[in-house]
PDB file of C-alpha atoms and ligand atoms in Angstrom:
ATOM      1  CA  UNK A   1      -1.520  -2.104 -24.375  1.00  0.00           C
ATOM      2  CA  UNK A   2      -2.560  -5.677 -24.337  1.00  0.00           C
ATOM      3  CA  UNK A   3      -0.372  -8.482 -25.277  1.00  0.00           C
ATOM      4  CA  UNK A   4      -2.198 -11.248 -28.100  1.00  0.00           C
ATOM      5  CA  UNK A   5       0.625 -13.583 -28.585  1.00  0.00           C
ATOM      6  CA  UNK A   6       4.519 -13.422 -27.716  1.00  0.00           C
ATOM      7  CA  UNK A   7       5.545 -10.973 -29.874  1.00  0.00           C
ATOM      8  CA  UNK A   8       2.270  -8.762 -30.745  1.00  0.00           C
ATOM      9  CA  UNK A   9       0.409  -6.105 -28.715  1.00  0.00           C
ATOM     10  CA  UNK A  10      -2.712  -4.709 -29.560  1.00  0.00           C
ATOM     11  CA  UNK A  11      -2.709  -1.176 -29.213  1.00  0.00           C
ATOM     12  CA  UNK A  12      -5.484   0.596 -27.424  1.00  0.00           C
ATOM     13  CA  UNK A  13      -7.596   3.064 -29.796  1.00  0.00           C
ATOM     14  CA  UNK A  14     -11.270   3.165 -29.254  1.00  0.00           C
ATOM     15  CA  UNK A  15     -13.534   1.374 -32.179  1.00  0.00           C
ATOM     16  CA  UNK A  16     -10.525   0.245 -34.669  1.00  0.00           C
ATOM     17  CA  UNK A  17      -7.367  -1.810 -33.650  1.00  0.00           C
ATOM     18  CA  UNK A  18      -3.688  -1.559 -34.504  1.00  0.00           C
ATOM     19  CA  UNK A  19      -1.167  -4.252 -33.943  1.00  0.00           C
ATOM     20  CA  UNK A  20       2.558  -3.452 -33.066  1.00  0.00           C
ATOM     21  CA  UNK A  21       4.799  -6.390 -33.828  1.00  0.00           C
ATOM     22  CA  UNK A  22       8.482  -6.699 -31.976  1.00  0.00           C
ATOM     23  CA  UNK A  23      11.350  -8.220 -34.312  1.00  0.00           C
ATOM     24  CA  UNK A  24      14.673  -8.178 -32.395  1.00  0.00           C
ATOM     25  CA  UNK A  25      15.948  -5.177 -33.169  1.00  0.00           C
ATOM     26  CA  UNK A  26      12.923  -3.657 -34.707  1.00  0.00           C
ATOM     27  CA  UNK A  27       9.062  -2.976 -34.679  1.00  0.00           C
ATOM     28  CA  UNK A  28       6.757  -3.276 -37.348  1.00  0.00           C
ATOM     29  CA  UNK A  29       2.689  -1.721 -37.127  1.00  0.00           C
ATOM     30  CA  UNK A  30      -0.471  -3.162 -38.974  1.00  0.00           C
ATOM     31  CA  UNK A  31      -3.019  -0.073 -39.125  1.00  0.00           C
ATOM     32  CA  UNK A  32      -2.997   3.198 -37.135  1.00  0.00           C
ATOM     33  CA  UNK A  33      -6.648   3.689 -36.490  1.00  0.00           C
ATOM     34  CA  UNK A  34      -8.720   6.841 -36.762  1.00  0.00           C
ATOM     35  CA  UNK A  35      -6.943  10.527 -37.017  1.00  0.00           C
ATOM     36  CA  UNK A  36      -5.445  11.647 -33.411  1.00  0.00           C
ATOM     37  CA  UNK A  37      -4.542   8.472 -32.553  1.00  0.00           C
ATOM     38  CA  UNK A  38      -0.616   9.034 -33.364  1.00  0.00           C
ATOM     39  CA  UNK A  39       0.045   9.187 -29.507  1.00  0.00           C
ATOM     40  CA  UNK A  40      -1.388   5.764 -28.927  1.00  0.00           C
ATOM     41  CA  UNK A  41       1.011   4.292 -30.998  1.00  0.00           C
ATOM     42  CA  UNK A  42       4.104   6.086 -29.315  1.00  0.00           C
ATOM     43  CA  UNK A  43       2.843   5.288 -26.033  1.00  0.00           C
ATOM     44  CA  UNK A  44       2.779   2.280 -26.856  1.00  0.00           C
ATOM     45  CA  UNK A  45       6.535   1.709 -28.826  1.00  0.00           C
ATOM     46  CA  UNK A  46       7.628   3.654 -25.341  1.00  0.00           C
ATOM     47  CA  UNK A  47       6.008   1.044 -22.894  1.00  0.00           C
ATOM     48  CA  UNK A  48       8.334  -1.841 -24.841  1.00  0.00           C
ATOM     49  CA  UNK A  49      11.115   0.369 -23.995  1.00  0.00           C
ATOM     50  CA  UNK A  50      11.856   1.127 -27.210  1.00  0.00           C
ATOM     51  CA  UNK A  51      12.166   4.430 -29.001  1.00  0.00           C
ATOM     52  CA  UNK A  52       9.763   6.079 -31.810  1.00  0.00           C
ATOM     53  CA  UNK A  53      12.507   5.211 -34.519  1.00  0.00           C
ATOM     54  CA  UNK A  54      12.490   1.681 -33.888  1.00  0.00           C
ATOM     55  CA  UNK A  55       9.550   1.668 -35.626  1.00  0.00           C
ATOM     56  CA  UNK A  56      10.153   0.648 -39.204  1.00  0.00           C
ATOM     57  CA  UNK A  57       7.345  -0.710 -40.865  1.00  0.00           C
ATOM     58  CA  UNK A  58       4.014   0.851 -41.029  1.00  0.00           C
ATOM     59  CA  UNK A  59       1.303  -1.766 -43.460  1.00  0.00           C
ATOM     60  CA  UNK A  60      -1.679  -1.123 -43.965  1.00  0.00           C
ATOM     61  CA  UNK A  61      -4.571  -3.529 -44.565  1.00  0.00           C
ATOM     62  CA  UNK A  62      -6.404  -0.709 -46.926  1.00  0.00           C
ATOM     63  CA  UNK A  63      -6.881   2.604 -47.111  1.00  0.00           C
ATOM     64  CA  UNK A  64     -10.173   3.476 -45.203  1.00  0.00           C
ATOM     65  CA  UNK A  65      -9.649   6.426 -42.491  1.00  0.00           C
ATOM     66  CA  UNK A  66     -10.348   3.993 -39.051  1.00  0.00           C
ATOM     67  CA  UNK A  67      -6.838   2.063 -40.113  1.00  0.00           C
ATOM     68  CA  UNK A  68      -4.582   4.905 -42.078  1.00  0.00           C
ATOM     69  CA  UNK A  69      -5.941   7.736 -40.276  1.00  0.00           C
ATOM     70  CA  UNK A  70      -2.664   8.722 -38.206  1.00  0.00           C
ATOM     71  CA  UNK A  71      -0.816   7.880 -40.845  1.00  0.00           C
ATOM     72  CA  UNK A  72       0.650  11.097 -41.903  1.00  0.00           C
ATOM     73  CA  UNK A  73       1.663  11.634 -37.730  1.00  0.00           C
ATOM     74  CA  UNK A  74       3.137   8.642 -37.129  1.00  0.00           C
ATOM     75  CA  UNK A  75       5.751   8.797 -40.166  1.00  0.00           C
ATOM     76  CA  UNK A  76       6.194  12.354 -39.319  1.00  0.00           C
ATOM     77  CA  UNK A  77       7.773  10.758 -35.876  1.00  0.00           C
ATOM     78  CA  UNK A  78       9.305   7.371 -36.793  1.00  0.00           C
ATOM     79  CA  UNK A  79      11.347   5.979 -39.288  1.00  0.00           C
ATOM     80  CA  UNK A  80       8.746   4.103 -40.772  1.00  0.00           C
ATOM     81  CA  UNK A  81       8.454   2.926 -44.475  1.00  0.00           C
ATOM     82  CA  UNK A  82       5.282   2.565 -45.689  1.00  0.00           C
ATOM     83  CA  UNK A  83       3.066  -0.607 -47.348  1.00  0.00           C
ATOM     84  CA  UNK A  84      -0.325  -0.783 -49.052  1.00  0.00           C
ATOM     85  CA  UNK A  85      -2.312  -2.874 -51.741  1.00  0.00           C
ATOM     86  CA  UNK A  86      -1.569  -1.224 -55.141  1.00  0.00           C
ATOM     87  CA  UNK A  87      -5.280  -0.387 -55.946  1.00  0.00           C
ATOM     88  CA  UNK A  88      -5.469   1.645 -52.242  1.00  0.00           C
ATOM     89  CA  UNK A  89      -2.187   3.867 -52.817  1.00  0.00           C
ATOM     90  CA  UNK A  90      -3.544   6.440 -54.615  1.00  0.00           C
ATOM     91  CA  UNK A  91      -6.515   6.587 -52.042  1.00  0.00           C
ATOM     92  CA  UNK A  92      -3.603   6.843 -49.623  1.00  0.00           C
ATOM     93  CA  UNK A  93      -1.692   9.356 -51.582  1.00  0.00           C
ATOM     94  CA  UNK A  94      -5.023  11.959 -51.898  1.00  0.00           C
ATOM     95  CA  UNK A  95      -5.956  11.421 -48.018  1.00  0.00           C
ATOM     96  CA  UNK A  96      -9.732  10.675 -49.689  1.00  0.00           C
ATOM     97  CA  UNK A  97     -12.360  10.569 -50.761  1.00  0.00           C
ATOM     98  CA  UNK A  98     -13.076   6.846 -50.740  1.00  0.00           C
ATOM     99  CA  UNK A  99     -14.964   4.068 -52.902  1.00  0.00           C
ATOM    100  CA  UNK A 100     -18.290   4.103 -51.592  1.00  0.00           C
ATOM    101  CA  UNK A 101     -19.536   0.858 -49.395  1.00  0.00           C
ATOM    102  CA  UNK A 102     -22.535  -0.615 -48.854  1.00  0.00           C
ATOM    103  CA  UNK A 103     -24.045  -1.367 -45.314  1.00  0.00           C
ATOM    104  CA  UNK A 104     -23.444  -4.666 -44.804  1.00  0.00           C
ATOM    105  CA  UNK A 105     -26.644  -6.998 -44.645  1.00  0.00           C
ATOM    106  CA  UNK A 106     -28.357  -6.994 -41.396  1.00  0.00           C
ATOM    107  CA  UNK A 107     -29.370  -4.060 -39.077  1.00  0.00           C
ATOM    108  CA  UNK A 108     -26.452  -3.785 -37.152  1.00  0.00           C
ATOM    109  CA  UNK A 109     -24.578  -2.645 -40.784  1.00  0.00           C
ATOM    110  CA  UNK A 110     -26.368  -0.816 -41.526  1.00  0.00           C
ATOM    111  CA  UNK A 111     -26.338   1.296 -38.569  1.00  0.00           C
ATOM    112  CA  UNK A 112     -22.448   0.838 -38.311  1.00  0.00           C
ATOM    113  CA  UNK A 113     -21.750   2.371 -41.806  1.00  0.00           C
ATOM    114  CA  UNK A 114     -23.527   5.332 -41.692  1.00  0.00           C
ATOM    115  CA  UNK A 115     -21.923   6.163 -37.895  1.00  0.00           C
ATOM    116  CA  UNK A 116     -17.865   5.275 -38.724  1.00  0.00           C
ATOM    117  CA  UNK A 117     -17.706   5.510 -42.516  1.00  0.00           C
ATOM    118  CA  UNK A 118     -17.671   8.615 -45.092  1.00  0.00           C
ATOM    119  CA  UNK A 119     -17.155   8.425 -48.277  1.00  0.00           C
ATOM    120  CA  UNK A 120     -16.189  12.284 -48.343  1.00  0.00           C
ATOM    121  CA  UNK A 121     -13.899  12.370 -45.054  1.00  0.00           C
ATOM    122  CA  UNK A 122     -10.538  14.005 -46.066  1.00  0.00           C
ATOM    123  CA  UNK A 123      -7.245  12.588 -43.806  1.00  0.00           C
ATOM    124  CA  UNK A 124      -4.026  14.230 -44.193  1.00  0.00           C
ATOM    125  CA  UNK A 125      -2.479  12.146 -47.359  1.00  0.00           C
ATOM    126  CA  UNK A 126       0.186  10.005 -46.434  1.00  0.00           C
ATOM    127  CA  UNK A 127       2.736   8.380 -49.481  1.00  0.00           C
ATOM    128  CA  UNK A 128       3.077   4.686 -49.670  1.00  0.00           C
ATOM    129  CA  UNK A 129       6.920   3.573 -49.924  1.00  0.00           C
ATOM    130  CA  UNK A 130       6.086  -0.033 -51.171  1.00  0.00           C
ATOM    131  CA  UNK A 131       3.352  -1.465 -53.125  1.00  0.00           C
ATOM    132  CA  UNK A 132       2.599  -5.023 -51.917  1.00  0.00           C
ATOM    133  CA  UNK A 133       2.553  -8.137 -54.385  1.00  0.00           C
ATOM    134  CA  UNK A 134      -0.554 -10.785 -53.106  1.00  0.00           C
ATOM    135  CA  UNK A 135       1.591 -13.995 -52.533  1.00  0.00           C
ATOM    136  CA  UNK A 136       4.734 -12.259 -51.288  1.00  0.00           C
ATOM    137  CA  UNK A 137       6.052 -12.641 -47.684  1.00  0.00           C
ATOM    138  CA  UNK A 138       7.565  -9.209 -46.447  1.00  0.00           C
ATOM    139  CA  UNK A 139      11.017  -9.788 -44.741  1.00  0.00           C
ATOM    140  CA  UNK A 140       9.635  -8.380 -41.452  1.00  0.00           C
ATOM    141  CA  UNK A 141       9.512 -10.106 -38.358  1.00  0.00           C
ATOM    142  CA  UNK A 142      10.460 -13.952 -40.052  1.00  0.00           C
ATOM    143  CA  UNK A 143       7.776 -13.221 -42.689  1.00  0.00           C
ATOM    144  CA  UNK A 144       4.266 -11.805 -43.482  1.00  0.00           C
ATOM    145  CA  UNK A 145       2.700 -13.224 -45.975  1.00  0.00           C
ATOM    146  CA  UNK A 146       0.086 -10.602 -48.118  1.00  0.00           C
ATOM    147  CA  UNK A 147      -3.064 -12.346 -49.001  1.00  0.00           C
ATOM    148  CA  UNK A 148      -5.292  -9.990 -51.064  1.00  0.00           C
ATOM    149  CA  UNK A 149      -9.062 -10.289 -49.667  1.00  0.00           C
ATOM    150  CA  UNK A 150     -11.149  -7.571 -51.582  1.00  0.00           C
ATOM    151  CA  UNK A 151     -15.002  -7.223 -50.772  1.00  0.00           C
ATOM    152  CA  UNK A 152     -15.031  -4.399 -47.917  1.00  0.00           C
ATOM    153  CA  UNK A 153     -12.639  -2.787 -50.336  1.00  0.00           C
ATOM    154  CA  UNK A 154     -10.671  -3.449 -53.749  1.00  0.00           C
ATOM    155  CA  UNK A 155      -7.244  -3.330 -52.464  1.00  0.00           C
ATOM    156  CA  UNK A 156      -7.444  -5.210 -49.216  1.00  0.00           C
ATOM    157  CA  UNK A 157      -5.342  -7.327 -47.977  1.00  0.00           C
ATOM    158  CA  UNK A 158      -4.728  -9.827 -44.913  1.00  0.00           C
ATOM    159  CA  UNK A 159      -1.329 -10.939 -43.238  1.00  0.00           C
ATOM    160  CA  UNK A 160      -0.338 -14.423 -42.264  1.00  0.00           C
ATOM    161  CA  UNK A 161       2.559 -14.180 -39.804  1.00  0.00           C
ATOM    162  CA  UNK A 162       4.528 -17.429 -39.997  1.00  0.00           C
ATOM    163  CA  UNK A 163       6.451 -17.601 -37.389  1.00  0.00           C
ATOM    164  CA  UNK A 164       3.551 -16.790 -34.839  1.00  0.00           C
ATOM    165  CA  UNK A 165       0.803 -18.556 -36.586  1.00  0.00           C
ATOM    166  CA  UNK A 166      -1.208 -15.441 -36.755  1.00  0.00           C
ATOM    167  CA  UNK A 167      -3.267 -14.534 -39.134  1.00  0.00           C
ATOM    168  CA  UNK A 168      -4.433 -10.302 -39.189  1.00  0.00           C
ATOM    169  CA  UNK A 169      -7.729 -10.529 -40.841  1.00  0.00           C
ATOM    170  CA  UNK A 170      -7.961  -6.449 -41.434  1.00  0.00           C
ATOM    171  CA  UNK A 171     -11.561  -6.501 -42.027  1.00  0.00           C
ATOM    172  CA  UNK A 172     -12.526  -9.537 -43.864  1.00  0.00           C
ATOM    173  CA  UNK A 173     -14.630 -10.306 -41.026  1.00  0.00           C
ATOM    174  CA  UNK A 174     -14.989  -8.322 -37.312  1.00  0.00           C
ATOM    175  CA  UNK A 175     -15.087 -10.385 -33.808  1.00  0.00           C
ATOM    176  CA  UNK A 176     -17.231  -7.918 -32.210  1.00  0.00           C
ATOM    177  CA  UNK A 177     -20.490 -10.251 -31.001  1.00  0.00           C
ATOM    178  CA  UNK A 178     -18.339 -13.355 -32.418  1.00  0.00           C
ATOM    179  CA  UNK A 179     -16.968 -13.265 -35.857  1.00  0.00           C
ATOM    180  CA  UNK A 180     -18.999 -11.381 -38.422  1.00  0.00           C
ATOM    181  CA  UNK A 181     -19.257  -8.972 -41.529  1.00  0.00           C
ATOM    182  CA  UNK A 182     -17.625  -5.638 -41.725  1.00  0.00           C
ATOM    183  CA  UNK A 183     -19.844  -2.674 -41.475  1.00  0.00           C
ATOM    184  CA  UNK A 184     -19.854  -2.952 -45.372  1.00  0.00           C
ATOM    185  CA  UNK A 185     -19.225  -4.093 -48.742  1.00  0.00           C
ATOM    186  CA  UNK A 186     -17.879  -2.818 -52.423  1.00  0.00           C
ATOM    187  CA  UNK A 187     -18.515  -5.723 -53.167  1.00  0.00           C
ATOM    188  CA  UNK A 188     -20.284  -8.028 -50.912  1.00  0.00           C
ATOM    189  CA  UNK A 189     -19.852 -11.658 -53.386  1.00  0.00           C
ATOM    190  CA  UNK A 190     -15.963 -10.852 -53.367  1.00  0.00           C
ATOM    191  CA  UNK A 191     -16.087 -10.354 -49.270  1.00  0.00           C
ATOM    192  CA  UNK A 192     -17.594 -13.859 -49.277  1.00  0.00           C
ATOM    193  CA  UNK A 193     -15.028 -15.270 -51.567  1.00  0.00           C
ATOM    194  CA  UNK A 194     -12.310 -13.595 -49.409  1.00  0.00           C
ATOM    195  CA  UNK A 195     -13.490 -15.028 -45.614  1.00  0.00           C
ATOM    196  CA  UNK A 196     -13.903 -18.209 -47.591  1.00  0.00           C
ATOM    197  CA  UNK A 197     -10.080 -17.859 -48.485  1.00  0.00           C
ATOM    198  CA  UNK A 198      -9.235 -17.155 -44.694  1.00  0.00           C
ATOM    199  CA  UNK A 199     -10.885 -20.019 -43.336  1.00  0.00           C
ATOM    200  CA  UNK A 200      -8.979 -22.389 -45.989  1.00  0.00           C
ATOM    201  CA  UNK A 201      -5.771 -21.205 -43.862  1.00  0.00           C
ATOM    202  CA  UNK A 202      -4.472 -22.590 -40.931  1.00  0.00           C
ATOM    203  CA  UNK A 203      -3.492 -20.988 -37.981  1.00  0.00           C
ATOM    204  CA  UNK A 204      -3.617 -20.132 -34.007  1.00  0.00           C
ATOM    205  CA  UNK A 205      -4.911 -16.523 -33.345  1.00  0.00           C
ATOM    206  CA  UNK A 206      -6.102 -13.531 -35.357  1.00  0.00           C
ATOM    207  CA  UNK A 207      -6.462 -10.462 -34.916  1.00  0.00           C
ATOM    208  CA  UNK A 208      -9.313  -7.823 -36.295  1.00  0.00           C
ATOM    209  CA  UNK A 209      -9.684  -4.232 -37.287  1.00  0.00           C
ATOM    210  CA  UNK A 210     -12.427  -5.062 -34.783  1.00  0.00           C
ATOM    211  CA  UNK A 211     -13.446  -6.829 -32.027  1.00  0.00           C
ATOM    212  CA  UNK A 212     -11.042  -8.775 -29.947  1.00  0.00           C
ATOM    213  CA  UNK A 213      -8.156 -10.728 -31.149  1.00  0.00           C
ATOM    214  CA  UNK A 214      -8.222 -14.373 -30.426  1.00  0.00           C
ATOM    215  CA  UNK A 215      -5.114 -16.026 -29.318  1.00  0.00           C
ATOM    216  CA  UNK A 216      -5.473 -19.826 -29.883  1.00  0.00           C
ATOM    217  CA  UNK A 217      -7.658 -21.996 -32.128  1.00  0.00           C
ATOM    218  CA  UNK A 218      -8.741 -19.436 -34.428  1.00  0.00           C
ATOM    219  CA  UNK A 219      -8.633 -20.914 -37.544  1.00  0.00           C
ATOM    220  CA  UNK A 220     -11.186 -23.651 -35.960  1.00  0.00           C
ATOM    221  CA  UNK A 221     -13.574 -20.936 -35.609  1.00  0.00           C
ATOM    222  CA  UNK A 222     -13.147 -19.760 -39.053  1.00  0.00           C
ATOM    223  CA  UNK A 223     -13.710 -22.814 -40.421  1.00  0.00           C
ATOM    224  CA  UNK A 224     -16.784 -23.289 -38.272  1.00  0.00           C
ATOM    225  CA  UNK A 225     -18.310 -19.522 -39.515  1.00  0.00           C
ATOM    226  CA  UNK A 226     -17.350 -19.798 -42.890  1.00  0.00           C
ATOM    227  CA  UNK A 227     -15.977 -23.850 -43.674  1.00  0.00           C
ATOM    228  CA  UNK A 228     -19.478 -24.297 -45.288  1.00  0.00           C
ATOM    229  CA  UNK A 229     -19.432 -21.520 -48.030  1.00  0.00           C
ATOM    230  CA  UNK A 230     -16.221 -23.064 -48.561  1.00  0.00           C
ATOM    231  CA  UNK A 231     -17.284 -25.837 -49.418  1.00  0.00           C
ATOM    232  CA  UNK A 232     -20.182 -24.088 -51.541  1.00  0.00           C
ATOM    233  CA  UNK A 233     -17.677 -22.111 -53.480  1.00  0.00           C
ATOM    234  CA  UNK A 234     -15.408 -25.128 -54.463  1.00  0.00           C
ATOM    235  CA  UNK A 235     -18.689 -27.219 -55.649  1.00  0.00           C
ATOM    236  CA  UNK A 236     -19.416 -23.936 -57.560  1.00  0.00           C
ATOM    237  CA  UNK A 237     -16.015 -23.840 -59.437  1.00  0.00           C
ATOM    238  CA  UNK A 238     -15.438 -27.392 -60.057  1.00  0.00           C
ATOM    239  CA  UNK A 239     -19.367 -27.350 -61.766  1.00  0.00           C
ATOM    240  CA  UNK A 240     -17.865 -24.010 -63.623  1.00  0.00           C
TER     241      UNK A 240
HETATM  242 ZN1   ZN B   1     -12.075  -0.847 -40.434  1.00  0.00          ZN
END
């Protein structure tokens, strides 16, 4: 388990991330990755030297099975309460299938989509204890802010932790070979919109569903990779 920034560790799990987050007397995780990877995430609460029930707070980014897949395990052994987008819960609550994607443009989508995503998969279902509200900031950790940033899917959302200045990007965009699309779109004009929105925000590091976080000057790169649709999409609403 890799530290990003005081404060958040990226837990190891093949192709998709999870990030566990310490609060003083409490842990919080974003995502749980594909099915099986429940003992990752207890390995990892253990090598804080803290205890499974520490955790509290399991929120998810959306409910595709690479980042709610070990769901179902990991409240089974914690005592965690559970957050998702409204529009994703009942996704969550059925364990599948999901809202069809398509490859995102470019080869490398394309070949991405078909390999990690299925429309059809089933996961064990796992119930959602909270609905999150875009624009609220969860009490956890000094704050998290829910931004909702649909395109690779209708109720995602992205996390700007305060306190840390870091921003969890779910999969807005990936930092695989630099920062880039997700393997796919539902809607590939609303993905736009939504890295536009993350690049209007300022902070130090990010982290990815993935690709490897970055720990300082992340928003610069943001703004780099997507500042000019930005400014595109601001000349296309004040002409509206
Ligand atoms: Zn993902």
């Amino acid at each position: 388990m890799k530290r990003v920034i005081k404060g958040v560790y990226i837990v190891p799990m093949g192709f998709a991330n999870a990030f566990l987050i310490e609060g003083d007397d409490e842990l919080a995780l974003i995502d749980d990755g594909f099915p099986g990877k429940e003992s990752a995430v207890l390995t990892a609460i253990r090598g804080l030297g803290r205890s499974p029930d520490q955790l509290k707070h399991l929120v998810f980014t959306h409910a595709h099975p690479d980042h709610i897949g070990s769901a179902a395990a990991i409240v089974r052994e914690t005592s965690a309460k559970t957050y998702m987008h409204p529009l994703d819960i009942p996704i969550a609550g059925s364990g599948g299938p999901f809202r069809p994607m398509t490859p995102a443009p470019g080869l490398l989508g394309r070949v991405l989509c078909n390999l990690f995503f299925h429309p059809d998969e089933r996961l064990e279902p796992v119930a959602i204890d909270q609905p999150l509200t875009p624009g609220e900031t969860l009490p956890i950790a000094g704050g998290f802010e829910v931004i909702h940033v649909p395109g690779l899917c209708a109720g995602q959302v992205a996390l700007l932790w305060r306190p840390g200045r870091m921003l969890f990007a779910a999969d807005v965009c990936t930092n695989i070979i630099g920062l880039g699309d997700p393997v796919g779109f539902e809607n590939l004009e609303e993905g736009r919109v939504s890295q536009c929105k993350l690049a209007s925000l300022l902070f130090d590091a990010a982290g990815f569903g993935h690709g490897k976080p970055i720990a300082r000057d992340a928003s610069t790169r943001f703004r780099n990779k997507y500042g000019r649709d930005l400014e595109e999409l601001h000349q296309q609403r004040s002409a509206a």
